[in-house]
Amino acid sequence: MVNIISAGQPTEEAKYEQFMKRIEAGEKIEAEDWMPENYRMTLIKLISMHGISEIMGALPEKEWVPKAPTLKRKLGIMAKVQDEMGHGQLLLRVTEDLMKPLGKTREDILQDLLSGRLKFHNVFHMETKSWGDAGLIGWLVDGAAIITQTNMLDASYGPYARALKRICAEEVFHAQHGEAIILALAEGTKEQRAMVQDALNRWWEALLMFFGPGDAATTGTSKQDTTIKYRIRTKTNEELRQDFFTKYIPRVLSLGLELPDEEMYFDKEDGLWKYQQPDWSKFKEIIQNKGPKSNERLRLREIAYSNNKWVIDALQH
Ligand SMILES: [Fe+2]
Ligand SMILES: [Fe+2]
């Protein structure tokens, strides 16, 4: 029974019960609505990490704008970089609204990134050595992002669900752009095919890690359970990783590429792909800014911020 105190004000428990009823009924929660602290904090962590990863993700791709092989490819990758920055802006705006009651601002998000409190996605700490890497990021990293983000299209938090709708539509173009690069290379010379295989071999582990650890017990985190409980997403990390395999492994093989995991197979009995686990201790290190390019990219972000700070200051005064 709902517990209402005499003044007619609902208690915290009653508000929580009402809140859970709303999300279980598929209603959307808006920025100004009452929400439990844990829900707010979960959203802030998730969306700020997503938003800042979009921005940090533009950095490794930006490196390939001047080096892209043709004008058409240059324009394609430039448009993608621009889109990713736009995704970051959209998501940071969503985060800003959630942080308002806590007295935190967008400035704090950047400071948290630079101090290491706010993590960004493991894939964006990696090096992009070749044009094959640039294609593979679009094809498989954006492909993986489409899988995780479409899983949240019906998120209980309205502003995030709406932002994702637009983001996902653009991500589909990114995946097509990446696939077009990879297809051209795969149909090209022996050296070009070797470039794709090499990119796949080097990115494989990062791609497996993209979805996060599968078992909360081994990582001591119940983050995925919280997001599922609050209907922010529906599938677990492992389910998403399996969806990725099901979608992309036939495509990888159809291009004549070899899977970097020789022991990998599809188990018909349980309908799951069996694969070698990546080194999860390495994953933890990478997201703690100990990846091959972590410091360099953070420095780039810091320089971009300090060089442009006068614009923010001028707009605020
Ligand atoms: Fe994006
Ligand atoms: Fe993208």
CSV table of C-alpha atoms in Angstrom, one decimal, residues 162-273:
chain,number,residue,atom,x,y,z
A,162,ARG,CA,15.4,11.0,-28.0
A,163,ALA,CA,19.1,12.0,-28.4
A,164,LEU,CA,19.9,8.3,-29.2
A,165,LYS,CA,17.3,8.2,-32.0
A,166,ARG,CA,19.1,10.9,-33.9
A,167,ILE,CA,22.5,9.5,-33.0
A,168,CYS,CA,21.7,6.0,-34.2
A,169,ALA,CA,20.4,7.3,-37.5
A,170,GLU,CA,23.7,9.0,-38.1
A,171,GLU,CA,25.7,6.0,-36.8
A,172,VAL,CA,24.2,3.9,-39.6
A,173,PHE,CA,25.9,6.2,-42.1
A,174,HIS,CA,29.2,5.9,-40.2
A,175,ALA,CA,29.0,2.1,-40.4
A,176,GLN,CA,28.3,2.3,-44.2
A,177,HIS,CA,31.1,4.7,-44.7
A,178,GLY,CA,33.5,2.3,-42.8
A,179,GLU,CA,32.1,-0.7,-44.7
A,180,ALA,CA,32.7,1.0,-48.0
A,181,ILE,CA,36.4,1.6,-47.1
A,182,ILE,CA,36.9,-2.0,-46.0
A,183,LEU,CA,35.1,-3.4,-49.1
A,184,ALA,CA,37.4,-1.3,-51.3
A,185,LEU,CA,40.5,-2.5,-49.5
A,186,ALA,CA,39.3,-6.1,-49.4
A,187,GLU,CA,38.8,-6.1,-53.2
A,188,GLY,CA,42.1,-4.4,-53.7
A,189,THR,CA,45.7,-5.5,-53.9
A,190,LYS,CA,47.4,-8.1,-51.7
A,191,GLU,CA,48.9,-5.3,-49.6
A,192,GLN,CA,45.5,-3.7,-49.1
A,193,ARG,CA,43.9,-7.0,-48.0
A,194,ALA,CA,46.8,-7.5,-45.6
A,195,MET,CA,46.1,-4.0,-44.3
A,196,VAL,CA,42.5,-5.0,-43.4
A,197,GLN,CA,43.6,-8.3,-41.8
A,198,ASP,CA,46.2,-6.5,-39.8
A,199,ALA,CA,43.7,-3.9,-38.6
A,200,LEU,CA,41.3,-6.6,-37.6
A,201,ASN,CA,43.9,-8.5,-35.7
A,202,ARG,CA,45.0,-5.5,-33.7
A,203,TRP,CA,41.5,-4.2,-33.0
A,204,TRP,CA,40.0,-7.6,-32.1
A,205,GLU,CA,40.7,-7.4,-28.4
A,206,ALA,CA,39.4,-3.8,-28.1
A,207,LEU,CA,36.2,-4.8,-30.0
A,208,LEU,CA,35.6,-7.7,-27.5
A,209,MET,CA,36.2,-5.3,-24.6
A,210,PHE,CA,33.9,-2.7,-26.2
A,211,PHE,CA,30.8,-4.3,-24.6
A,212,GLY,CA,32.4,-4.5,-21.1
A,213,PRO,CA,32.9,-7.5,-18.9
A,214,GLY,CA,30.3,-10.2,-19.1
A,215,ASP,CA,30.1,-11.3,-15.5
A,216,ALA,CA,29.4,-8.8,-12.7
A,217,ALA,CA,30.8,-11.3,-10.2
A,218,THR,CA,34.3,-11.2,-11.7
A,219,THR,CA,34.4,-7.4,-11.9
A,220,GLY,CA,32.7,-6.5,-8.7
A,221,THR,CA,30.2,-4.2,-10.6
A,222,SER,CA,26.5,-4.4,-10.8
A,223,LYS,CA,26.3,-1.5,-13.2
A,224,GLN,CA,24.6,-3.5,-15.9
A,225,ASP,CA,22.0,-4.8,-13.5
A,226,THR,CA,21.2,-1.3,-12.4
A,227,THR,CA,20.7,0.0,-16.0
A,228,ILE,CA,18.5,-3.0,-16.7
A,229,LYS,CA,16.5,-2.6,-13.5
A,230,TYR,CA,15.8,1.1,-14.5
A,231,ARG,CA,14.9,0.1,-18.0
A,232,ILE,CA,17.7,2.2,-19.5
A,233,ARG,CA,18.6,-0.9,-21.5
A,234,THR,CA,17.4,-4.4,-21.8
A,235,LYS,CA,20.3,-6.6,-22.7
A,236,THR,CA,23.4,-7.6,-20.7
A,237,ASN,CA,27.0,-6.9,-21.9
A,238,GLU,CA,27.4,-10.5,-23.0
A,239,GLU,CA,24.1,-10.6,-24.9
A,240,LEU,CA,25.2,-7.5,-26.8
A,241,ARG,CA,28.6,-9.0,-27.6
A,242,GLN,CA,26.9,-12.1,-28.9
A,243,ASP,CA,24.6,-10.0,-31.1
A,244,PHE,CA,27.7,-8.3,-32.5
A,245,PHE,CA,29.3,-11.7,-33.3
A,246,THR,CA,26.1,-12.9,-35.0
A,247,LYS,CA,25.9,-9.8,-37.1
A,248,TYR,CA,29.5,-9.3,-38.0
A,249,ILE,CA,31.3,-12.7,-38.0
A,250,PRO,CA,29.6,-13.9,-41.2
A,251,ARG,CA,30.5,-10.5,-42.9
A,252,VAL,CA,34.1,-10.8,-41.8
A,253,LEU,CA,34.4,-14.3,-43.2
A,254,SER,CA,32.6,-13.4,-46.4
A,255,LEU,CA,35.4,-10.8,-47.1
A,256,GLY,CA,37.9,-13.7,-46.9
A,257,LEU,CA,39.3,-12.4,-43.7
A,258,GLU,CA,40.5,-14.7,-40.9
A,259,LEU,CA,39.1,-14.4,-37.4
A,260,PRO,CA,41.8,-13.4,-35.0
A,261,ASP,CA,40.6,-16.1,-32.6
A,262,GLU,CA,41.4,-19.5,-34.0
A,263,GLU,CA,39.3,-21.3,-31.3
A,264,MET,CA,36.2,-19.3,-31.9
A,265,TYR,CA,33.1,-21.3,-33.0
A,266,PHE,CA,29.3,-21.1,-32.9
A,267,ASP,CA,27.9,-23.6,-30.4
A,268,LYS,CA,24.6,-24.8,-31.8
A,269,GLU,CA,23.6,-26.3,-28.5
A,270,ASP,CA,23.2,-23.1,-26.6
A,271,GLY,CA,23.3,-20.7,-29.6
A,272,LEU,CA,26.3,-18.9,-28.3
A,273,TRP,CA,29.6,-18.0,-29.8
